[in-house]
Every structure is written in structure tokens, then in C-alpha cells.
């Protein structure tokens, strides 16, 4: 398959402004793709060479060396490229222009290189992989030479997108749900196919693998797909409620209640003595936790499994739990073995999804728990989450208070009974979180996606000082604006923000963004931040839950304040518009009777 086809689609994708067109174009591209390279094309569409969970190296070519490669490929000196870059602001576009000039002046023929042999997807993929996997002494020169060779052979449009790919600038904007929809349109024909594909993807979060399975065996075959050790499962998520009585009712009056630990979620896979740890975002974090790898291999019995739990920092003397921030300190240490000593951790397991080739996601929680309990040898480091079974509100409340005084964040209330399966990739009422209060009127914080930025005035004149934030609507796979956040940032964070946003700035609104408000700059929807606010209110300025509460108005967060970046969340993991609606509906009654309309947010 010719790489040119992909470059042409990327070019078209840049110019569209709606999610519908985006999926239609992607479906079209997938239809035109040779079956043999469908997995590779799916990764390339997402700006990747392979799924993140493999933990393979990135391309490793910084801007300076990228310019060197462009210089070699286009026979232009580096200074001229840098100058052009300053005026154009996009190295991909710079390369396209230089290549076109070269082509028009016939310099290619003169240099003995012609474009008669066009690039194939296989070649491009294999050279890019080689660039990424080259390490050690002399690797930098080799990377530059390989890339220059590739750019030399590319036509102007291909070169533009190759440069963007190397810069990591394609790695934005096209989420997994968009690709899933495109796959359903291209190969399935309709809603039922969508559901089958999505289920398969929830059990094996590798889009390339799913695309390959579809073209090789057909959609129907996906129905019997099981989780596989080594490929992450999309995590099951919890709903939230603040009232213990209501929670107990929701789960049918009886529940298994776990401590809700304040650490890092870990999905741990074992296959043939190899242990892998995946984060909440399904990134490979094995190298950060050699201690956990050792504990699991020593104390969890079985040849092949997928288990899930929370890694929590503990005090080495007292064994007491420490807050999440301690884990962050550990992550910042460059010497991992020193970090292990200074910030020891324990693992609290709460689920099992695969055991010795048997799929446990379809079995009830009680069965999963029994198995989990039975495969852990007694030890001080790996335990099943502290839990009780409750059937009345009093017991639930007292366990909640006990959890908090032991340093947990609250409790997770989990439904039991035969339907209480592991719902991979879904946020549902089988798990409900009850957290200690956040000292604000909003019962919980929200995680929102940055979709734009506004310049400040005065001291921060000309610099970004507030952000336009959005919630995620999974039904339409779009981001709906919900507030403008201007407080909670330190000066340092603001400076960093400036840099961060400039790298993902867009000329026009992203096709997956839905906003009435026009920020000073639009950005790719990639960053997620935790925000707290005073309350949810009706706002004619925002599109979140537009028309659902009041005609021509949406919902917004009043007095939003930035708390921290949520690097462990992808944009599609952000708080959903349904959750915002739910939070709005749960607010004290008076607000429901006479909605607060806030024009200022
Ligand atoms: P979510 O993961 O639901 O999107 P979040 O990342 O903002 O939300 P929380 O609202 O704190 O996290 O709640 C869910 C998280 O709680 C889980 O992702 C998991 O990491 C953690 N957790 C701690 N203890 C447990 C437990 N016993 N069972 C399930 N999850 C637990």
C-alpha cells in the first residue's frame, strides 16, 4: 500500500471541522487499506508505531536533530530552515515547502534522486520502527540518517506528515472511540457491529489487534474474544454518590465494601513468568515498580493471570498508609532502587479478570474474590483490599469512617449477586465510590479536558492565563465546554502551561470539540486537569448538557479552581457530561426548583 494514500487523508483530516466527517474520512481510509497492514495503519492514524502499553521507545528525535535530517533531505542549510520555521511555525509545513521547491526546480533529478519509486506503508513503518528501536552509541547519527533517507524519498505532502509524526504532533485528536466508530462503519455496517467491536476492545485494548482480527476473521468472531495476558483490559469504573443510604439501595441492599485506597491503580499481568504492570491509562509502568513485580511473583500463585489493585505508599516503620503524593515523590527519583527504599509500597488487590486461560470478567464478584483470596500466600506486601459485607446503612457508615481514619480516601461499594460481573471499560452502578468531602459545595472534583486558552491582562499580558475546559460526551465522542478556569495555578504552572499549549495549538476548533465560547487559542484536546468548583449551574455560554435542563442553555461549574494535572487520564477518561448532569441533579433541592443562572462563567 502506498504511503501517499495516508498522507492525502491526513491532509483532508486537517481541514474538516466536524466529528461526523472525521469518522467518515477515517472509515474511508480504513476501507482503502490493504488487509496486511491494517494494524500498522491504525497505529499511524493515532500518531503511534505500536500501542502504548508495550512500553517500546519513542522515536527519540528532538527538534534540533529533526532540523538536521530535513536539512540533509532537502539540501537546505539548517539556519534557513530555522528561520523559515520561525515565520511558518510548523516544521511539517516548512518541509513541504522545501520539498516542493526542490521538485519544481528539478534539483532532485540533478542530485540523482527521483521520486519514481514511491514509498509504501510497509517501508515507512519499518524505517520509523528502526529509528525508534536504535539505541546505544552512535544511534543518534543513525537515526538522523535513516530519517533523512526517508524524507528524501518522500513527496512534499508525505514529508510534511512524516515530520509531524516524528514531532509527535499527529499523536493528538483522534481518540480510540473515533477509530472504533470508523472500524464499525468500514467493516461492520451498523450499531450492532459497534457494540461487538467495543466489547472486544474493552477486553483487549489494542486497536491494531482488533482491526486485524476484524479483517482476518470477521466481526462475528470477535464475540468469542477473551482477555489475553499481555494485552491490557480497559478498567471497570465506579459511579459516585454522596448518600450512603442511596448507595446501598442502588446496589440492591447488600454489598461488598472495600477500602478505597489513595494510590495508583495497577493492572498486573503474568504470563510465562513475565510480569507486566499497566496504569489506569493502560501505560506500561512495570519499570517503576520492580518491588511490586517481585512481590507478585513471590506471593501470587498461578502461571497466567490478570489481577487488579492499588499500589499504595506506606510508612516503612509503622506500615501506615501514606497519601498519593508520596508515590509522586517516588516517581520523580531517578534511581529507582533508592526510590524503593525511601518510598516503599504495598499492593491491595481488588479484582481478578483472567486466571490460567479462563475469562473471569463474566463471573460474579464473589467468585472473583474467592479466587483472589485463594491465590495469595500470606505476606506483608500483597493483600486483598480490606473489606466487609454490609446490608445496612449503619455498618456502611462505620466502615467508611474506619476507612478514613486508616488513611483511605473512602470506600468502594460493590454489588454482589450473579450479575455483578467485571464491566471492562464501563462506568456503572455495580461499583459506587463514597469519598470523604472536598470541603467545597461540589461533592467531588471533576476531571476536565483543556480545549482552549485565553490570554491574560496586566502582568500576564500576552500569555495564557485561563483555560477553556470541557467534559467528555461518550455518546457523540465530543468534548463539550463547561467552564473557564483562571484560578488555582501557581506562576510556575502558568509558565509551563504557556509552553504546553503552544505545542498543541490549532488553527481552527478541533472537530471533536463542541463550544459556543471562542477562546483566544484553540488546542488539541489532550490534557486533563482536576478541577473543583462551588456548584454546577445553568449557563447559556456553555454546551455541556445543552438543552437537557433548560432550553438553549447548558451546564457550567461556578468558581472553578485548578487542582492538578491528571496525567494518568486520557481525554476520553475525563468526567462525562452525564456525570455533570447527575451532579447537577444531586445538588440541594432549592437549586433544582429555581436554577441558578450564571452569566459570568
Ligand atoms: P475513575 O477512576 O473512576 O475515573 P478517578 O481516577 O478520579 O476516577 P476516583 O474517583 O478516586 O478516581 O475512584 C476510582 C479509583 O479508585 C480507581 O480507579 C482505583 O484506582 C481506586 N481504588 C482504590 N481502592 C479501590 C478498590 N478497593 N476498588 C476499586 N478501585 C479502587
Coordinates of N, CA, C and O in Angstrom, one line a residue, residues 45 68 99 155 163 170 187 221 258 292 297 318 333 427 471 473 479 491 531 590:
X45 N -2.4 6.2 12.3 CA -3.5 7.2 12.4 C -3.5 7.9 13.7 O -3.8 9.1 13.9
X68 N 18.1 18.9 11.4 CA 19.3 18.3 10.7 C 18.9 17.4 9.6 O 19.4 17.4 8.5
X99 N 10.5 20.8 0.0 CA 10.4 19.7 -0.9 C 9.8 20.1 -2.3 O 10.2 19.7 -3.3
X155 N 7.4 12.5 -1.1 CA 7.0 13.7 -1.9 C 6.6 14.7 -0.8 O 6.6 14.5 0.4
X163 N 7.2 14.5 9.1 CA 7.9 15.4 10.1 C 6.9 15.5 11.3 O 7.3 15.5 12.4
X170 N 1.1 14.3 15.5 CA -0.1 13.6 15.0 C -0.7 12.8 16.1 O -1.8 12.3 16.0
X187 N -16.2 -1.8 8.3 CA -16.3 -3.2 8.2 C -17.6 -3.8 8.7 O -17.9 -5.0 8.5
X221 N -16.7 -13.1 14.8 CA -15.6 -13.9 15.5 C -15.2 -13.1 16.8 O -14.7 -13.7 17.8
X258 N -15.2 -2.2 50.0 CA -13.7 -2.2 50.1 C -13.2 -0.8 50.6 O -13.9 0.2 50.4
X292 N 7.1 -4.3 43.3 CA 5.8 -5.0 43.1 C 5.9 -6.2 42.2 O 5.3 -7.3 42.5
X297 N 5.4 -12.0 42.0 CA 6.0 -13.3 41.5 C 6.2 -14.2 42.7 O 6.0 -15.4 42.6
X318 N 5.9 2.1 60.5 CA 4.6 1.7 61.1 C 3.7 0.9 60.1 O 2.7 0.3 60.6
X333 N 12.1 10.4 41.5 CA 13.5 9.9 41.8 C 14.1 9.3 40.6 O 13.5 8.4 39.9
X427 N -18.4 2.7 33.1 CA -18.7 3.3 34.4 C -20.1 2.9 34.7 O -21.0 3.3 34.0
X471 N -16.1 18.8 29.3 CA -16.4 17.4 29.8 C -16.5 16.5 28.5 O -16.7 17.0 27.4
X473 N -18.4 13.8 26.2 CA -19.7 13.1 25.9 C -19.4 11.9 25.1 O -19.2 11.9 23.9
X479 N -16.1 16.8 23.0 CA -15.8 17.5 24.2 C -16.7 18.7 24.3 O -16.6 19.6 23.4
X491 N 2.5 30.5 39.6 CA 3.2 31.2 38.5 C 4.0 30.2 37.6 O 4.0 30.2 36.4
X531 N -10.4 19.6 38.6 CA -11.0 20.9 38.9 C -12.0 20.8 40.0 O -12.8 19.8 40.0
X590 N -33.2 23.3 46.5 CA -33.5 24.6 46.1 C -33.0 25.0 44.7 O -33.6 25.7 44.0

